[in-house]
Amino acid sequence: MSPLAIGALYGVSTLVVMFSGIPIAFALGIVAVVFMYFFMPGSALDTVAQNVYEEMGNIVILSIPLFILKGAAIGRTDAGRDLYLALHAWFQRVPGGLGVANTVACGLFAAMSGSSPATCSAIGSAGIPEMRKRGYPGGFAAGIIAAGGTLGILLPPSITMILYAVAAEVSLGKLFLAGIGPGLLLITLFAAYSVWRYRQEHQAATIAAERTGAHSAILVKESYTQAEKIKLLLRVLPFVTLLTGVMVALYGGYATPSETAGLGAILALVIIAAMYRVYTWSRVYPILAVTLQESTMLMFIIGMSLLYSYVMSYLHISQSAAAWVIGMQLSKWVLLATILVFVIVLGFFLPPVSIILMTAPIILPPLKAAGFDLIWFGVVMTIVMETGLIHPPVGLNIFVIKNIAPDIPLSDIIWGVMPFVAIMIATVILLCFVPGIAMLLPAILSS
């Protein structure tokens, strides 16, 4: 059989096994081992463990469990609620300031935890009830939190970006830097949409009040004293200091990503012990347990995905597919659009981790040959995968929100996130025309 024929069989077999309901890690491992048995030398099966170990023996991957520990330490406390309350107090004078506060809180918490689901859960558990209590429609409130949570895979420390850096063999520091500009842009656009939508809801409520005399909660104004604002700000200052310190250590060249992750995890544990009295075994154990659970699951997926990619490379599937794509002689931008649509479709069914590790051997060589900067593409691909977190049928953040606010109809949540999906797509288009949004910061700090 030709490599492309084997590749087609490989892809179909993968889809069949995945849709059978088997967890992704086991599905990828089963397909890889079966194809090793039938299409590779018999001795290859004796080296499965060795191949997986060698592929995972990358020092950058060591940072993943440590970043997960830091995120779990922060996410399992009231840090998200405190962050939201502080921002709410300071943004109260801005029209739609509550929505803006939730958006900024999601961005900051995502940068501290590196997890989209954790961001949705931590900020949403406090933010959604508060927004609804103040007259925000359920779908609108859910959309703000679900979209803000996606920033967890774009803003550093992003586990998704760590895996992309390993797969693409690019500098993790530069990739993290490249994500900051687009991340801040998305926060700004999300906040701008929140203000615009708030004005629409406020205007409609004002008209309804004039006609019927019924006053919506969205018309009620709140105020905080300066002392209250400062008190709330002091509650989140240690976490902002932690975030700043980690960034300085990483981008200043004082520590490697793994060392930075370890330092951040230890400092996060120290802060929650001092602020929230999380130092007894009964309170520390859940943090360690969820870290171990998520790390084991993620590392298993990484290991099997790398084995899956190794088999693709050995059987020349990835090389032949890349050569076939290059041979189509598509124009530069048509090639990019085709690959991004492919990524979007995969996002209907797969999480970002699997998408990166499964597709990198196929899509990166043609993109590099076409002249695209792989760091820039990593940012663009991450934003596209962000949409997969908030659109059906998988939409992980949608179901996290549904769990937080079960009384909001699923259809309202889906319609509530659609404007944010449009904003992300517009941001991707803007990055194509103005790549400096992503690449300016790495160029300045690495020069």
CSV table of C-alpha atoms in Angstrom, one decimal:
chain,number,residue,atom,x,y,z
A,1,MET,CA,0.0,0.0,0.0
A,2,SER,CA,1.1,3.6,-0.7
A,3,PRO,CA,1.8,5.9,2.3
A,4,LEU,CA,-1.3,8.0,1.4
A,5,ALA,CA,-3.5,4.9,1.3
A,6,ILE,CA,-2.1,3.7,4.6
A,7,GLY,CA,-2.7,7.3,5.9
A,8,ALA,CA,-6.3,7.3,4.8
A,9,LEU,CA,-6.8,3.9,6.5
A,10,TYR,CA,-5.0,5.3,9.6
A,11,GLY,CA,-7.3,8.4,9.7
A,12,VAL,CA,-10.5,6.4,9.2
A,13,SER,CA,-9.5,3.8,11.8
A,14,THR,CA,-8.8,6.7,14.3
A,15,LEU,CA,-12.3,8.2,13.7
A,16,VAL,CA,-14.0,4.8,14.1
A,17,VAL,CA,-12.2,4.0,17.4
A,18,MET,CA,-12.8,7.5,18.8
A,19,PHE,CA,-16.5,7.5,17.9
A,20,SER,CA,-16.8,4.1,19.7
A,21,GLY,CA,-16.6,6.1,22.9
A,22,ILE,CA,-13.1,5.0,23.9
A,23,PRO,CA,-11.2,7.8,25.7
A,24,ILE,CA,-8.9,9.8,23.4
A,25,ALA,CA,-5.6,8.6,24.9
A,26,PHE,CA,-6.6,4.9,24.6
A,27,ALA,CA,-8.0,5.4,21.1
A,28,LEU,CA,-4.8,6.9,19.8
A,29,GLY,CA,-2.7,4.3,21.5
A,30,ILE,CA,-4.8,1.4,20.2
A,31,VAL,CA,-4.7,2.6,16.6
A,32,ALA,CA,-0.9,3.3,16.8
A,33,VAL,CA,-0.1,-0.2,18.2
A,34,VAL,CA,-2.4,-2.0,15.7
A,35,PHE,CA,-0.7,-0.2,12.8
A,36,MET,CA,2.7,-1.0,14.3
A,37,TYR,CA,1.8,-4.7,14.4
A,38,PHE,CA,0.6,-4.8,10.8
A,39,PHE,CA,2.8,-2.3,9.0
A,40,MET,CA,6.1,-2.1,11.0
A,41,PRO,CA,8.7,-4.6,11.9
A,42,GLY,CA,7.8,-7.0,14.7
A,43,SER,CA,10.5,-5.6,16.9
A,44,ALA,CA,8.8,-2.2,16.9
A,45,LEU,CA,6.2,-3.4,19.4
A,46,ASP,CA,9.0,-4.2,21.8
A,47,THR,CA,10.0,-0.5,21.8
A,48,VAL,CA,6.6,1.1,22.5
A,49,ALA,CA,7.4,2.1,26.1
A,50,GLN,CA,10.9,3.3,25.0
A,51,ASN,CA,9.5,5.4,22.2
A,52,VAL,CA,6.8,7.0,24.4
A,53,TYR,CA,9.4,7.7,27.1
A,54,GLU,CA,11.9,9.2,24.6
A,55,GLU,CA,9.2,11.4,23.0
A,56,MET,CA,8.0,12.6,26.4
A,57,GLY,CA,11.6,13.2,27.7
A,58,ASN,CA,11.4,16.9,26.9
A,59,ILE,CA,12.2,19.2,29.8
A,60,VAL,CA,9.5,21.7,28.6
A,61,ILE,CA,6.8,19.0,29.2
A,62,LEU,CA,7.9,18.9,32.9
A,63,SER,CA,6.4,22.3,33.4
A,64,ILE,CA,2.9,21.1,32.6
A,65,PRO,CA,2.1,19.3,35.9
A,66,LEU,CA,3.7,22.3,37.8
A,67,PHE,CA,1.5,24.8,36.0
A,68,ILE,CA,-1.5,22.6,36.7
A,69,LEU,CA,-0.6,22.6,40.4
A,70,LYS,CA,-0.4,26.4,40.4
A,71,GLY,CA,-3.8,26.6,38.6
A,72,ALA,CA,-5.4,24.1,41.0
A,73,ALA,CA,-4.0,26.0,44.1
A,74,ILE,CA,-5.5,29.2,42.9
A,75,GLY,CA,-8.7,27.7,41.4
A,76,ARG,CA,-9.6,25.8,44.5
A,77,THR,CA,-9.8,28.9,46.7
A,78,ASP,CA,-11.8,32.1,46.7
A,79,ALA,CA,-9.2,33.9,44.6
A,80,GLY,CA,-11.5,34.0,41.6
A,81,ARG,CA,-14.3,35.5,43.6
A,82,ASP,CA,-12.0,38.1,45.2
A,83,LEU,CA,-10.6,39.0,41.9
A,84,TYR,CA,-14.0,39.5,40.4
A,85,LEU,CA,-15.3,41.6,43.3
A,86,ALA,CA,-12.2,43.9,43.2
A,87,LEU,CA,-12.6,44.5,39.5
A,88,HIS,CA,-16.3,45.0,39.9
A,89,ALA,CA,-15.8,47.7,42.5
A,90,TRP,CA,-13.2,49.5,40.3
A,91,PHE,CA,-15.2,49.3,37.1
A,92,GLN,CA,-18.6,50.2,38.6
A,93,ARG,CA,-18.6,53.7,36.9
A,94,VAL,CA,-18.1,52.2,33.4
A,95,PRO,CA,-21.3,51.5,31.5
A,96,GLY,CA,-21.6,47.7,31.6
A,97,GLY,CA,-18.7,47.7,34.0
A,98,LEU,CA,-19.9,44.4,35.6
A,99,GLY,CA,-19.4,42.7,32.2
A,100,VAL,CA,-16.1,44.4,31.7
A,101,ALA,CA,-15.0,43.3,35.2
A,102,ASN,CA,-15.8,39.7,34.5
A,103,THR,CA,-14.0,39.8,31.2
A,104,VAL,CA,-10.8,41.3,32.7
A,105,ALA,CA,-11.1,38.9,35.7
A,106,CYS,CA,-11.2,36.0,33.3
A,107,GLY,CA,-8.1,37.3,31.5
A,108,LEU,CA,-6.1,37.8,34.7
A,109,PHE,CA,-7.3,34.5,36.2
A,110,ALA,CA,-6.5,32.7,33.0
A,111,ALA,CA,-3.0,34.1,33.1
A,112,MET,CA,-2.6,32.9,36.7
A,113,SER,CA,-4.1,29.4,36.2
A,114,GLY,CA,-3.5,28.5,32.6
A,115,SER,CA,-6.7,26.6,32.4
A,116,SER,CA,-9.9,27.5,30.5
A,117,PRO,CA,-12.3,25.3,32.6
A,118,ALA,CA,-10.8,26.5,35.8
A,119,THR,CA,-11.3,30.1,34.7
A,120,CYS,CA,-14.9,29.5,33.8
A,121,SER,CA,-15.6,27.8,37.1
A,122,ALA,CA,-13.8,30.2,39.4
A,123,ILE,CA,-15.0,33.5,37.8
A,124,GLY,CA,-18.3,32.2,36.6
A,125,SER,CA,-19.4,30.8,39.9
A,126,ALA,CA,-19.3,34.3,41.3
A,127,GLY,CA,-19.8,36.4,38.2
A,128,ILE,CA,-22.8,34.8,36.6
A,129,PRO,CA,-25.1,35.0,39.6
A,130,GLU,CA,-24.1,38.6,40.2
A,131,MET,CA,-24.7,39.6,36.6
A,132,ARG,CA,-28.1,37.9,36.5
A,133,LYS,CA,-29.0,39.5,39.8
A,134,ARG,CA,-28.3,42.9,38.2
A,135,GLY,CA,-30.5,42.2,35.2
A,136,TYR,CA,-28.1,40.8,32.7
A,137,PRO,CA,-29.8,38.1,30.4
A,138,GLY,CA,-28.6,34.6,31.2
A,139,GLY,CA,-27.2,34.0,27.7
A,140,PHE,CA,-25.3,37.2,27.8
A,141,ALA,CA,-23.8,36.5,31.2
A,142,ALA,CA,-22.9,33.0,30.2
A,143,GLY,CA,-21.3,34.2,26.9
A,144,ILE,CA,-19.0,36.6,28.8
A,145,ILE,CA,-17.7,33.9,31.1
A,146,ALA,CA,-17.4,31.2,28.5
A,147,ALA,CA,-15.5,33.4,26.1
A,148,GLY,CA,-13.3,34.9,28.8
A,149,GLY,CA,-12.4,31.4,29.9
A,150,THR,CA,-11.0,30.5,26.5
A,151,LEU,CA,-8.1,33.0,27.2
A,152,GLY,CA,-6.7,30.3,29.4
A,153,ILE,CA,-5.1,28.6,26.3
A,154,LEU,CA,-3.8,31.8,24.8
A,155,LEU,CA,-2.4,33.8,27.7
A,156,PRO,CA,0.7,32.4,29.3
A,157,PRO,CA,1.2,30.0,31.0
A,158,SER,CA,-0.8,28.1,28.4
A,159,ILE,CA,-0.5,24.3,28.4
A,160,THR,CA,-1.7,24.2,24.9
A,161,MET,CA,1.1,26.6,23.8
A,162,ILE,CA,3.6,24.5,25.7
A,163,LEU,CA,2.6,21.4,23.6
A,164,TYR,CA,2.6,23.4,20.4
A,165,ALA,CA,6.2,24.7,21.2
A,166,VAL,CA,7.3,21.0,21.6
A,167,ALA,CA,5.5,19.9,18.5
A,168,ALA,CA,6.7,22.8,16.3
A,169,GLU,CA,10.2,22.9,17.9
A,170,VAL,CA,9.9,26.7,18.5
A,171,SER,CA,10.9,28.9,21.4
A,172,LEU,CA,8.4,28.6,24.2
A,173,GLY,CA,9.3,32.0,25.6
A,174,LYS,CA,8.8,33.7,22.2
A,175,LEU,CA,5.5,31.8,21.8
A,176,PHE,CA,4.3,33.0,25.2
A,177,LEU,CA,5.2,36.6,24.3
A,178,ALA,CA,3.4,36.3,21.0
A,179,GLY,CA,0.2,35.4,22.8
A,180,ILE,CA,0.2,38.5,25.0
A,181,GLY,CA,-0.7,41.0,22.3
A,182,PRO,CA,-3.6,39.1,20.8
A,183,GLY,CA,-4.8,38.1,24.3
A,184,LEU,CA,-5.0,41.7,25.4
A,185,LEU,CA,-6.7,42.5,22.1
A,186,LEU,CA,-9.4,39.9,22.7
A,187,ILE,CA,-9.9,41.1,26.3
A,188,THR,CA,-10.4,44.6,24.9
A,189,LEU,CA,-12.8,43.4,22.1
A,190,PHE,CA,-14.8,41.2,24.5
A,191,ALA,CA,-15.1,44.2,27.0
A,192,ALA,CA,-16.2,46.5,24.2
A,193,TYR,CA,-18.9,44.1,23.1
A,194,SER,CA,-20.0,43.8,26.7
A,195,VAL,CA,-20.4,47.6,27.0
A,196,TRP,CA,-22.3,47.8,23.7
A,197,ARG,CA,-24.6,44.9,24.6
A,198,TYR,CA,-25.1,46.4,28.1
A,199,ARG,CA,-26.2,49.7,26.5
A,200,GLN,CA,-28.7,47.8,24.4
A,201,GLU,CA,-30.1,46.0,27.3
A,202,HIS,CA,-30.2,49.2,29.5
A,203,GLN,CA,-31.9,51.1,26.8
A,204,ALA,CA,-34.6,48.4,26.3
A,205,ALA,CA,-35.1,48.3,30.1
A,206,THR,CA,-35.4,52.1,30.3
A,207,ILE,CA,-38.1,52.1,27.5
A,208,ALA,CA,-39.9,49.2,29.2
A,209,ALA,CA,-39.9,51.1,32.5
A,210,GLU,CA,-41.3,54.2,30.9
A,211,ARG,CA,-44.1,52.3,29.3
A,212,THR,CA,-45.0,49.8,32.0
A,213,GLY,CA,-43.4,51.2,35.2
A,214,ALA,CA,-41.6,48.0,35.8
A,215,HIS,CA,-38.0,48.7,36.8
A,216,SER,CA,-35.4,46.1,35.8
A,217,ALA,CA,-32.4,45.4,38.1
A,218,ILE,CA,-30.1,46.5,35.3
A,219,LEU,CA,-31.2,50.1,36.0
A,220,VAL,CA,-30.1,50.1,39.6
A,221,LYS,CA,-26.8,51.9,40.2
A,222,GLU,CA,-24.2,50.8,42.8
A,223,SER,CA,-21.4,52.6,44.5
A,224,TYR,CA,-18.4,51.7,46.6
A,225,THR,CA,-16.4,53.8,48.9
A,226,GLN,CA,-12.7,54.4,48.2
A,227,ALA,CA,-11.9,52.4,51.4
A,228,GLU,CA,-13.9,49.4,50.1
A,229,LYS,CA,-12.1,49.5,46.8
A,230,ILE,CA,-8.7,49.5,48.4
A,231,LYS,CA,-9.6,46.7,50.7
A,232,LEU,CA,-10.8,44.5,47.8
A,233,LEU,CA,-7.8,45.4,45.8
A,234,LEU,CA,-5.5,44.3,48.6
A,235,ARG,CA,-7.1,40.9,48.5
A,236,VAL,CA,-5.9,40.2,45.0
A,237,LEU,CA,-2.6,42.1,45.1
A,238,PRO,CA,-0.6,39.0,46.1
A,239,PHE,CA,-1.9,37.0,43.1
A,240,VAL,CA,-1.1,39.9,40.7
A,241,THR,CA,2.3,40.1,42.2
A,242,LEU,CA,2.8,36.4,41.7
A,243,LEU,CA,1.7,36.7,38.1
A,244,THR,CA,4.1,39.6,37.5
A,245,GLY,CA,7.0,37.8,39.2
A,246,VAL,CA,6.5,34.7,37.1
A,247,MET,CA,6.4,36.8,33.9
A,248,VAL,CA,9.6,38.7,34.9
A,249,ALA,CA,11.5,35.5,35.8
A,250,LEU,CA,10.5,33.8,32.5
A,251,TYR,CA,10.9,36.7,30.1
A,252,GLY,CA,13.8,38.2,31.8
A,253,GLY,CA,15.8,35.0,31.3
A,254,TYR,CA,16.2,34.4,35.0
A,255,ALA,CA,14.5,31.0,34.9
A,256,THR,CA,13.5,28.3,32.4
A,257,PRO,CA,9.8,27.5,31.9
A,258,SER,CA,10.0,24.5,34.2
A,259,GLU,CA,11.8,26.5,36.9
A,260,THR,CA,9.2,29.2,36.6
A,261,ALA,CA,6.4,26.7,36.8
A,262,GLY,CA,7.8,25.2,39.9
A,263,LEU,CA,8.4,28.6,41.5
A,264,GLY,CA,4.9,29.7,40.7
A,265,ALA,CA,3.4,26.6,42.1
A,266,ILE,CA,5.2,26.9,45.4
A,267,LEU,CA,4.4,30.6,45.8
A,268,ALA,CA,0.7,29.9,45.0
A,269,LEU,CA,0.6,27.3,47.7
A,270,VAL,CA,2.3,29.8,50.1
A,271,ILE,CA,-0.2,32.6,49.2
A,272,ILE,CA,-3.3,30.4,49.7
A,273,ALA,CA,-2.0,29.1,52.9
A,274,ALA,CA,-1.5,32.6,54.3
A,275,MET,CA,-4.7,34.2,52.8
A,276,TYR,CA,-7.2,31.4,52.9
A,277,ARG,CA,-5.7,29.1,55.6
A,278,VAL,CA,-5.3,26.3,53.1
A,279,TYR,CA,-2.6,24.4,55.0
A,280,THR,CA,-4.3,21.5,56.7
A,281,TRP,CA,-4.2,18.1,54.9
A,282,SER,CA,-7.9,18.1,54.4
A,283,ARG,CA,-7.7,21.3,52.3
A,284,VAL,CA,-4.4,20.6,50.6
A,285,TYR,CA,-5.3,17.0,49.6
A,286,PRO,CA,-8.0,18.0,47.0
A,287,ILE,CA,-5.5,20.4,45.3
A,288,LEU,CA,-2.9,17.6,45.1
A,289,ALA,CA,-5.6,15.1,44.0
A,290,VAL,CA,-6.9,17.2,41.1
A,291,THR,CA,-3.4,18.1,40.1
A,292,LEU,CA,-2.4,14.4,39.9
A,293,GLN,CA,-5.7,13.5,38.1
A,294,GLU,CA,-5.4,16.2,35.5
A,295,SER,CA,-1.7,15.7,35.0
A,296,THR,CA,-2.0,11.9,34.6
A,297,MET,CA,-4.8,12.3,32.1
A,298,LEU,CA,-3.0,15.0,30.1
A,299,MET,CA,0.3,13.2,30.1
A,300,PHE,CA,-1.3,10.0,29.0
A,301,ILE,CA,-2.9,11.9,26.1
A,302,ILE,CA,0.5,13.5,25.3
A,303,GLY,CA,2.3,10.1,25.4
A,304,MET,CA,-0.2,8.3,23.2
A,305,SER,CA,-0.4,11.3,20.8
A,306,LEU,CA,3.3,11.3,20.4
A,307,LEU,CA,3.3,7.6,19.8
A,308,TYR,CA,0.6,8.1,17.2
A,309,SER,CA,2.7,10.8,15.5
A,310,TYR,CA,5.8,8.6,15.6
A,311,VAL,CA,3.9,5.8,13.8
A,312,MET,CA,2.7,8.4,11.2
A,313,SER,CA,6.2,9.5,10.7
A,314,TYR,CA,7.7,6.0,10.5
A,315,LEU,CA,5.1,5.0,7.9
A,316,HIS,CA,5.7,8.2,5.9
A,317,ILE,CA,2.1,9.2,6.3
A,318,SER,CA,2.8,12.7,7.6
A,319,GLN,CA,5.6,13.3,5.1
A,320,SER,CA,3.4,12.1,2.2
A,321,ALA,CA,0.4,14.1,3.4
A,322,ALA,CA,2.6,17.2,3.7
A,323,ALA,CA,4.1,16.6,0.2
A,324,TRP,CA,0.6,16.1,-1.2
A,325,VAL,CA,-0.6,19.4,0.3
A,326,ILE,CA,2.5,21.2,-1.0
A,327,GLY,CA,1.9,19.5,-4.4
A,328,MET,CA,-1.5,21.0,-4.7
A,329,GLN,CA,0.3,24.4,-5.2
A,330,LEU,CA,-2.4,26.3,-3.3
A,331,SER,CA,-1.7,30.0,-2.8
A,332,LYS,CA,-0.3,31.0,0.6
A,333,TRP,CA,-3.5,32.3,2.0
A,334,VAL,CA,-5.7,29.6,0.6
A,335,LEU,CA,-3.4,27.0,2.2
A,336,LEU,CA,-3.7,28.8,5.5
A,337,ALA,CA,-7.5,29.1,5.3
A,338,THR,CA,-7.8,25.5,4.4
A,339,ILE,CA,-5.8,24.4,7.3
A,340,LEU,CA,-7.6,26.6,9.8
A,341,VAL,CA,-11.0,25.3,8.5
A,342,PHE,CA,-9.6,21.8,9.1
A,343,VAL,CA,-8.6,22.8,12.6
A,344,ILE,CA,-12.1,24.2,13.2
A,345,VAL,CA,-13.8,21.0,12.1
A,346,LEU,CA,-11.5,18.9,14.4
A,347,GLY,CA,-12.5,21.3,17.2
A,348,PHE,CA,-16.0,20.0,16.9
A,349,PHE,CA,-14.8,16.7,18.3
A,350,LEU,CA,-11.3,17.0,19.8
A,351,PRO,CA,-9.7,19.1,22.6
A,352,PRO,CA,-6.8,21.4,21.6
A,353,VAL,CA,-4.1,19.1,23.0
A,354,SER,CA,-5.1,16.3,20.7
A,355,ILE,CA,-5.5,18.6,17.7
A,356,ILE,CA,-2.0,19.9,18.1
A,357,LEU,CA,-0.2,16.6,18.6
A,358,MET,CA,-2.1,14.8,15.8
A,359,THR,CA,-2.0,17.5,13.1
A,360,ALA,CA,1.4,19.1,13.7
A,361,PRO,CA,3.4,16.6,11.6
A,362,ILE,CA,1.1,17.2,8.6
A,363,ILE,CA,0.2,20.9,8.7
A,364,LEU,CA,3.5,22.5,9.9
A,365,PRO,CA,5.8,21.5,7.0
A,366,PRO,CA,3.6,23.0,4.3
A,367,LEU,CA,3.0,26.2,6.3
A,368,LYS,CA,6.8,26.6,6.8
A,369,ALA,CA,7.4,26.0,3.2
A,370,ALA,CA,4.8,28.7,2.3
A,371,GLY,CA,6.8,31.2,4.4
A,372,PHE,CA,4.6,31.4,7.5
A,373,ASP,CA,6.3,32.1,10.8
A,374,LEU,CA,5.4,29.1,13.0
A,375,ILE,CA,5.3,31.2,16.2
A,376,TRP,CA,2.8,33.5,14.5
A,377,PHE,CA,0.8,30.5,13.3
A,378,GLY,CA,0.8,29.0,16.8
A,379,VAL,CA,-1.0,32.1,18.1
A,380,VAL,CA,-3.5,32.0,15.2
A,381,MET,CA,-4.1,28.3,15.6
A,382,THR,CA,-4.6,28.8,19.4
A,383,ILE,CA,-7.3,31.4,18.8
A,384,VAL,CA,-9.0,29.2,16.3
A,385,MET,CA,-9.0,26.3,18.8
A,386,GLU,CA,-10.4,28.7,21.4
A,387,THR,CA,-13.6,28.8,19.3
A,388,GLY,CA,-13.8,25.1,19.7
A,389,LEU,CA,-14.1,25.5,23.4
A,390,ILE,CA,-17.3,27.5,23.0
A,391,HIS,CA,-19.1,26.1,20.0
A,392,PRO,CA,-21.0,22.9,19.7
A,393,PRO,CA,-21.0,19.9,19.6
A,394,VAL,CA,-18.1,19.6,22.2
A,395,GLY,CA,-17.7,23.2,23.5
A,396,LEU,CA,-16.1,22.3,26.8
A,397,ASN,CA,-16.7,25.7,28.3
A,398,ILE,CA,-20.4,25.6,27.4
A,399,PHE,CA,-20.9,22.6,29.6
A,400,VAL,CA,-18.8,24.1,32.4
A,401,ILE,CA,-21.2,27.1,32.3
A,402,LYS,CA,-24.2,24.8,32.2
A,403,ASN,CA,-22.9,23.0,35.3
A,404,ILE,CA,-22.4,26.4,37.1
A,405,ALA,CA,-25.8,27.8,36.0
A,406,PRO,CA,-28.1,24.8,35.3
A,407,ASP,CA,-31.2,26.9,35.0
A,408,ILE,CA,-29.9,28.8,31.9
A,409,PRO,CA,-31.2,26.9,28.8
A,410,LEU,CA,-28.4,25.4,26.7
A,411,SER,CA,-29.7,27.2,23.7
A,412,ASP,CA,-29.4,30.6,25.4
A,413,ILE,CA,-25.8,29.8,26.4
A,414,ILE,CA,-24.9,28.8,22.8
A,415,TRP,CA,-26.5,31.9,21.3
A,416,GLY,CA,-24.8,34.0,24.0
A,417,VAL,CA,-21.3,32.8,22.9
A,418,MET,CA,-21.8,33.2,19.2
A,419,PRO,CA,-20.9,37.0,19.1
A,420,PHE,CA,-17.7,36.1,20.9
A,421,VAL,CA,-16.9,33.4,18.3
A,422,ALA,CA,-17.4,36.1,15.6
A,423,ILE,CA,-15.0,38.4,17.5
A,424,MET,CA,-12.3,35.6,17.6
A,425,ILE,CA,-12.7,34.9,13.9
A,426,ALA,CA,-12.4,38.7,13.2
A,427,THR,CA,-9.2,38.7,15.4
A,428,VAL,CA,-7.7,35.9,13.3
A,429,ILE,CA,-8.4,37.9,10.1
A,430,LEU,CA,-6.8,41.0,11.7
A,431,LEU,CA,-3.7,39.0,12.7
A,432,CYS,CA,-3.3,37.9,9.0
A,433,PHE,CA,-3.2,41.6,7.9
A,434,VAL,CA,-1.3,42.9,11.0
A,435,PRO,CA,1.0,40.1,12.2
A,436,GLY,CA,2.9,42.6,14.3
A,437,ILE,CA,0.1,42.4,16.9
A,438,ALA,CA,1.6,39.0,17.9
A,439,MET,CA,5.2,39.3,16.7
A,440,LEU,CA,6.1,42.8,17.9
A,441,LEU,CA,6.6,41.9,21.6
A,442,PRO,CA,8.9,38.8,20.8
A,443,ALA,CA,10.9,41.0,18.4
A,444,ILE,CA,11.4,43.7,20.9
A,445,LEU,CA,12.3,41.6,23.9
A,446,SER,CA,14.5,39.1,22.0
A,447,SER,CA,16.5,41.7,20.1
